Amino acid sequence: MKKCLVIGGRGFIGSQIVNDLESSGYDVDIPERGDVSFFQTSYDAIVYAAGYGVCTKPIDVIEANVNFFNEVLFKANYEHLIYISSTRLYMSTPNTNEEIDLHVPQNDERKLFNLSKLVSEEVARLSGKNVTVIRPSNVYGTALNSNLFLPMIIKNALTHNKIDMYVEPEYEKDYVSLDDVSRFVIKCVNDGFKYFNVYNVASGVNVSAKSIAEIIQQETNCQVNWHDGFVGEVFTPINIDKSKRNYSFKPKHLLDELPGIISGFKEALSKQAN
C-alpha cells in the first residue's frame, strides 16, 4: 500500500484529497499544525494543500505559502511532492499557458499572495526534486464557512433571501469543481511524475457574476442587489490544453453544477440548524 501525506488535509481542498486518496487505497497521514514529526517518515507522495491568502496578515502568508513549504520541500522524505498553487498568478496576463512569463500587477492588493506562490514554485523548480505544481482556479463546492465570493452569496440567498453584488455584472473568472481538483491530484499521485512540472486545473471558461446571480435567483427566489463600485480584476480564460492532453482532463462547468450546489447548501444549512 502506498503511503501519502496531505499537509492541510483538514481544509476545504485537502480534506477532499484525503477522502479520495483513501478511497483509492492509499494509507494517508494528516499532520497537526506545527507537528513536523513526519520528517522522520518516508512517503510515496506528499500533497501540500496548506495555504493562506489574507494579505493583511503578511507574516502568516509567508509562513504558510513559503517558509513551511520550503521546509517540507527540503527536509521531508518523499518520492513525489505536489504543490497546490493558483491560477491567480495569471491575473491581467493575455496568455495563460503554463510556460508564459508571469507579472505581478502593482495595484493588486493581494499581490503578496501571488508573490508567495511564485517564490515557492521557483524554489521547487530549482530544487531538482520531483515536484508537480497544480494551479487551480476558483474552487467551488459546499463550503459553509468560507468567506469567498460564491459560497457567501449562496448562503446569503438562502439565509437572508437576498444577495448584494459588489462587482459589475460582467465581472467574470474561472471556477473549477473541488471534485475535479482532487481527482487531478490523485492522477498525479498515481502517475508519480519525475522532475518538475506545472498544470493548470480549471474549467477553461470564464463565468460572469450576472449568470451566477440569475441561477441563484431562479433556484432561491432571492432578491439581487447590484451595487456600484468594484469593477473586479481582469482574468483571461485559463488554458487547460496541457492537462487535457497529459491527463485526459474533462472538467465540469459551474453553471451546470450550480443548482446542485445550492441544493447541497440547503441540506447542509438544514443539518446545521438542527
Tab-separated table of C-alpha atoms in Angstrom:
chain	number	residue	atom	x	y	z
A	1	MET	CA	0.000	0.000	0.000
A	2	LYS	CA	1.377	3.400	-0.983
A	3	LYS	CA	1.799	5.936	1.793
A	4	CYS	CA	0.844	9.610	1.351
A	5	LEU	CA	0.941	12.732	3.489
A	6	VAL	CA	-1.531	15.585	2.971
A	7	ILE	CA	-0.499	18.861	4.573
A	8	GLY	CA	-3.626	20.957	5.016
A	9	GLY	CA	-5.630	17.743	4.960
A	10	ARG	CA	-8.420	19.144	7.122
A	11	GLY	CA	-9.056	22.156	4.895
A	12	PHE	CA	-11.597	22.581	2.109
A	13	ILE	CA	-9.398	21.213	-0.679
A	14	GLY	CA	-7.166	18.987	1.423
A	15	SER	CA	-9.981	17.062	3.102
A	16	GLN	CA	-11.425	16.059	-0.276
A	17	ILE	CA	-7.991	14.926	-1.440
A	18	VAL	CA	-7.639	12.812	1.717
A	19	ASN	CA	-11.037	11.183	1.128
A	20	ASP	CA	-10.241	10.400	-2.499
A	21	LEU	CA	-6.773	9.041	-1.696
A	22	GLU	CA	-8.182	6.747	0.986
A	23	SER	CA	-10.935	5.599	-1.376
A	24	SER	CA	-8.214	4.757	-3.899
A	25	GLY	CA	-6.447	2.528	-1.367
A	26	TYR	CA	-3.726	4.847	-0.101
A	27	ASP	CA	-2.532	4.996	3.504
A	28	VAL	CA	-2.850	8.712	4.326
A	29	ASP	CA	-1.309	10.739	7.157
A	30	ILE	CA	-2.557	14.215	8.131
A	31	PRO	CA	-0.153	16.143	10.381
A	32	GLU	CA	-1.416	18.507	13.047
A	33	ARG	CA	-0.455	22.155	12.679
A	34	GLY	CA	3.097	22.624	13.944
A	35	ASP	CA	3.853	18.884	14.045
A	36	VAL	CA	6.918	18.067	11.934
A	37	SER	CA	7.483	14.525	13.181
A	38	PHE	CA	6.551	13.382	9.663
A	39	PHE	CA	10.058	14.431	8.588
A	40	GLN	CA	11.138	11.057	10.016
A	41	THR	CA	8.756	9.049	7.786
A	42	SER	CA	9.166	8.124	4.123
A	43	TYR	CA	6.246	8.776	1.756
A	44	ASP	CA	5.484	7.831	-1.807
A	45	ALA	CA	3.809	11.231	-2.231
A	46	ILE	CA	3.246	14.409	-0.246
A	47	VAL	CA	0.443	16.801	-1.182
A	48	TYR	CA	0.965	20.358	0.066
A	49	ALA	CA	-2.590	21.709	0.231
A	50	ALA	CA	-1.966	24.224	3.014
A	51	GLY	CA	-2.007	27.917	2.225
A	52	TYR	CA	-3.013	31.350	3.456
A	53	GLY	CA	-4.456	34.222	1.449
A	54	VAL	CA	-5.278	37.061	3.856
A	55	CYS	CA	-2.656	39.572	2.751
A	56	THR	CA	-3.348	41.952	5.636
A	57	LYS	CA	-1.515	39.306	7.694
A	58	PRO	CA	1.732	39.119	5.713
A	59	ILE	CA	3.675	37.039	8.229
A	60	ASP	CA	1.043	34.298	8.066
A	61	VAL	CA	1.040	34.394	4.248
A	62	ILE	CA	4.812	33.947	4.062
A	63	GLU	CA	4.890	31.290	6.782
A	64	ALA	CA	2.228	29.086	5.146
A	65	ASN	CA	2.963	29.674	1.468
A	66	VAL	CA	6.757	29.941	1.520
A	67	ASN	CA	8.590	29.088	4.745
A	68	PHE	CA	6.850	25.880	5.744
A	69	PHE	CA	6.583	24.667	2.169
A	70	ASN	CA	10.332	25.031	1.765
A	71	GLU	CA	10.928	23.091	4.972
A	72	VAL	CA	8.807	20.276	3.578
A	73	LEU	CA	10.487	20.500	0.173
A	74	PHE	CA	13.992	20.022	1.568
A	75	LYS	CA	13.525	18.147	4.864
A	76	ALA	CA	10.752	15.634	4.189
A	77	ASN	CA	11.349	12.191	2.680
A	78	TYR	CA	9.252	11.546	-0.436
A	79	GLU	CA	9.312	10.302	-3.993
A	80	HIS	CA	6.945	12.954	-5.360
A	81	LEU	CA	5.671	16.288	-4.000
A	82	ILE	CA	2.509	18.002	-5.255
A	83	TYR	CA	2.139	21.715	-4.517
A	84	ILE	CA	-1.230	23.460	-4.778
A	85	SER	CA	-0.611	26.916	-6.253
A	86	SER	CA	-3.151	29.167	-8.029
A	87	THR	CA	-4.217	30.453	-11.444
A	88	ARG	CA	-4.388	33.878	-9.803
A	89	LEU	CA	-0.795	34.157	-10.993
A	90	TYR	CA	-2.193	34.854	-14.481
A	91	MET	CA	-4.148	37.927	-13.406
A	92	SER	CA	-4.065	40.589	-16.160
A	93	THR	CA	-1.936	38.409	-18.465
A	94	PRO	CA	-3.024	37.965	-22.118
A	95	ASN	CA	-1.956	34.309	-22.185
A	96	THR	CA	-2.460	31.600	-19.572
A	97	ASN	CA	-0.465	28.574	-20.645
A	98	GLU	CA	1.897	27.172	-18.034
A	99	GLU	CA	5.082	28.438	-19.747
A	100	ILE	CA	4.048	32.101	-20.048
A	101	ASP	CA	6.099	34.839	-18.343
A	102	LEU	CA	4.268	35.943	-15.211
A	103	HIS	CA	3.895	39.512	-13.971
A	104	VAL	CA	2.549	40.878	-10.693
A	105	PRO	CA	0.289	43.946	-11.132
A	106	GLN	CA	1.462	46.776	-8.899
A	107	ASN	CA	-2.088	47.841	-7.998
A	108	ASP	CA	-3.200	44.360	-6.902
A	109	GLU	CA	-3.970	44.486	-3.185
A	110	ARG	CA	-3.323	40.738	-2.920
A	111	LYS	CA	-0.042	40.695	-4.823
A	112	LEU	CA	1.756	39.246	-1.786
A	113	PHE	CA	-0.253	36.047	-2.261
A	114	ASN	CA	0.847	35.826	-5.913
A	115	LEU	CA	4.458	36.537	-4.998
A	116	SER	CA	4.458	33.892	-2.274
A	117	LYS	CA	3.169	31.257	-4.693
A	118	LEU	CA	5.695	32.283	-7.340
A	119	VAL	CA	8.587	32.067	-4.881
A	120	SER	CA	7.644	28.557	-3.804
A	121	GLU	CA	7.111	27.403	-7.379
A	122	GLU	CA	10.529	28.702	-8.386
A	123	VAL	CA	12.322	27.180	-5.391
A	124	ALA	CA	10.637	23.860	-6.215
A	125	ARG	CA	11.816	24.147	-9.831
A	126	LEU	CA	15.390	24.865	-8.755
A	127	SER	CA	15.436	22.134	-6.108
A	128	GLY	CA	15.936	19.310	-8.588
A	129	LYS	CA	13.265	17.281	-6.796
A	130	ASN	CA	10.209	15.573	-8.254
A	131	VAL	CA	7.578	18.287	-7.841
A	132	THR	CA	4.270	18.761	-9.640
A	133	VAL	CA	2.710	22.209	-9.279
A	134	ILE	CA	-1.057	22.366	-9.692
A	135	ARG	CA	-2.604	25.766	-10.374
A	136	PRO	CA	-6.352	25.516	-9.675
A	137	SER	CA	-8.714	28.368	-10.461
A	138	ASN	CA	-11.503	29.354	-8.044
A	139	VAL	CA	-12.503	26.075	-6.412
A	140	TYR	CA	-16.190	25.552	-5.690
A	141	GLY	CA	-18.063	23.058	-3.542
A	142	THR	CA	-20.178	23.051	-0.388
A	143	ALA	CA	-18.051	25.188	1.948
A	144	LEU	CA	-20.386	26.653	4.561
A	145	ASN	CA	-17.725	28.538	6.489
A	146	SER	CA	-15.952	30.074	3.514
A	147	ASN	CA	-15.893	33.853	3.058
A	148	LEU	CA	-15.182	33.571	-0.659
A	149	PHE	CA	-17.489	35.131	-3.250
A	150	LEU	CA	-19.543	32.138	-4.396
A	151	PRO	CA	-20.314	30.410	-1.057
A	152	MET	CA	-21.047	33.754	0.575
A	153	ILE	CA	-23.699	34.796	-1.938
A	154	ILE	CA	-25.318	31.340	-1.912
A	155	LYS	CA	-25.528	31.424	1.889
A	156	ASN	CA	-26.953	34.942	1.852
A	157	ALA	CA	-29.579	33.938	-0.697
A	158	LEU	CA	-30.674	31.034	1.495
A	159	THR	CA	-30.457	32.706	4.903
A	160	HIS	CA	-31.396	36.327	4.111
A	161	ASN	CA	-33.350	35.882	0.855
A	162	LYS	CA	-31.129	38.432	-0.871
A	163	ILE	CA	-27.650	38.824	-2.286
A	164	ASP	CA	-25.649	42.036	-2.530
A	165	MET	CA	-23.340	42.106	-5.531
A	166	TYR	CA	-20.405	44.483	-5.163
A	167	VAL	CA	-18.934	43.644	-8.576
A	168	GLU	CA	-20.052	44.590	-12.062
A	169	PRO	CA	-22.483	42.111	-13.695
A	170	GLU	CA	-19.867	41.477	-16.400
A	171	TYR	CA	-17.128	40.603	-13.870
A	172	GLU	CA	-16.005	37.104	-14.768
A	173	LYS	CA	-13.495	34.459	-13.797
A	174	ASP	CA	-12.927	30.707	-13.973
A	175	TYR	CA	-14.418	28.289	-11.444
A	176	VAL	CA	-13.349	24.663	-11.019
A	177	SER	CA	-15.078	21.853	-9.146
A	178	LEU	CA	-13.475	20.595	-5.930
A	179	ASP	CA	-14.028	17.070	-7.242
A	180	ASP	CA	-12.092	17.880	-10.415
A	181	VAL	CA	-9.161	19.314	-8.458
A	182	SER	CA	-8.992	16.329	-6.130
A	183	ARG	CA	-9.249	13.794	-8.941
A	184	PHE	CA	-6.474	15.547	-10.823
A	185	VAL	CA	-4.271	15.354	-7.729
A	186	ILE	CA	-4.991	11.623	-7.429
A	187	LYS	CA	-3.981	11.127	-11.071
A	188	CYS	CA	-0.704	12.944	-10.367
A	189	VAL	CA	-0.081	10.796	-7.287
A	190	ASN	CA	-0.778	7.638	-9.285
A	191	ASP	CA	1.465	8.815	-12.105
A	192	GLY	CA	4.421	9.673	-9.869
A	193	PHE	CA	5.785	12.082	-12.486
A	194	LYS	CA	9.537	12.696	-12.347
A	195	TYR	CA	11.265	16.084	-12.339
A	196	PHE	CA	9.343	19.405	-12.258
A	197	ASN	CA	6.058	20.151	-13.980
A	198	VAL	CA	3.163	22.632	-13.819
A	199	TYR	CA	-0.507	22.071	-14.674
A	200	ASN	CA	-3.493	24.400	-14.849
A	201	VAL	CA	-6.605	22.831	-13.323
A	202	ALA	CA	-9.615	24.915	-14.322
A	203	SER	CA	-12.796	24.739	-16.371
A	204	GLY	CA	-11.227	26.753	-19.187
A	205	VAL	CA	-14.304	29.007	-19.379
A	206	ASN	CA	-14.960	32.273	-17.553
A	207	VAL	CA	-18.334	32.707	-15.854
A	208	SER	CA	-19.885	36.137	-15.257
A	209	ALA	CA	-21.319	37.374	-11.976
A	210	LYS	CA	-24.591	38.075	-13.799
A	211	SER	CA	-25.035	34.477	-14.975
A	212	ILE	CA	-24.317	33.182	-11.461
A	213	ALA	CA	-26.781	35.613	-9.885
A	214	GLU	CA	-29.506	34.663	-12.366
A	215	ILE	CA	-29.303	30.968	-11.482
A	216	ILE	CA	-29.192	31.644	-7.743
A	217	GLN	CA	-32.259	33.865	-8.112
A	218	GLN	CA	-34.084	31.162	-10.092
A	219	GLU	CA	-33.262	28.487	-7.504
A	220	THR	CA	-33.925	30.506	-4.329
A	221	ASN	CA	-36.296	33.294	-5.419
A	222	CYS	CA	-33.993	35.758	-3.667
A	223	GLN	CA	-33.578	39.455	-4.397
A	224	VAL	CA	-30.390	40.525	-6.211
A	225	ASN	CA	-28.991	43.976	-5.397
A	226	TRP	CA	-26.252	45.332	-7.672
A	227	HIS	CA	-24.020	47.979	-6.085
A	228	ASP	CA	-21.706	50.440	-7.824
A	229	GLY	CA	-18.029	50.236	-7.054
A	230	PHE	CA	-15.566	47.412	-7.574
A	231	VAL	CA	-15.170	46.532	-11.242
A	232	GLY	CA	-13.067	43.460	-10.482
A	233	GLU	CA	-9.766	42.082	-11.652
A	234	VAL	CA	-9.293	41.000	-15.255
A	235	PHE	CA	-8.831	37.266	-15.779
A	236	THR	CA	-8.021	35.796	-19.175
A	237	PRO	CA	-9.652	32.359	-19.711
A	238	ILE	CA	-7.369	29.637	-18.364
A	239	ASN	CA	-5.604	27.401	-20.879
A	240	ILE	CA	-6.063	23.735	-19.870
A	241	ASP	CA	-4.740	22.118	-23.060
A	242	LYS	CA	-1.771	20.548	-21.275
A	243	SER	CA	-3.962	18.996	-18.562
A	244	LYS	CA	-6.340	17.643	-21.198
A	245	ARG	CA	-3.501	16.254	-23.269
A	246	ASN	CA	-1.490	14.597	-20.496
A	247	TYR	CA	-4.255	13.535	-18.111
A	248	SER	CA	-7.417	13.427	-20.272
A	249	PHE	CA	-8.800	16.163	-18.022
A	250	LYS	CA	-12.515	16.838	-18.608
A	251	PRO	CA	-13.731	19.484	-16.145
A	252	LYS	CA	-17.273	20.149	-15.067
A	253	HIS	CA	-18.785	23.603	-15.559
A	254	LEU	CA	-20.140	25.790	-12.784
A	255	LEU	CA	-23.409	26.842	-14.419
A	256	ASP	CA	-24.341	23.190	-14.972
A	257	GLU	CA	-23.455	22.346	-11.385
A	258	LEU	CA	-24.867	25.404	-9.614
A	259	PRO	CA	-28.432	24.125	-8.964
A	260	GLY	CA	-26.978	21.017	-7.321
A	261	ILE	CA	-24.535	23.096	-5.279
A	262	ILE	CA	-27.393	25.252	-3.995
A	263	SER	CA	-29.289	22.101	-3.014
A	264	GLY	CA	-26.189	20.925	-1.162
A	265	PHE	CA	-26.019	24.210	0.729
A	266	LYS	CA	-29.709	23.929	1.630
A	267	GLU	CA	-29.190	20.450	3.042
A	268	ALA	CA	-26.040	21.409	4.948
A	269	LEU	CA	-27.643	24.530	6.437
A	270	SER	CA	-30.672	22.487	7.487
A	271	LYS	CA	-28.452	19.968	9.287
A	272	GLN	CA	-26.501	22.791	10.900
A	273	ALA	CA	-29.733	24.349	12.211
A	274	ASN	CA	-30.772	21.044	13.769
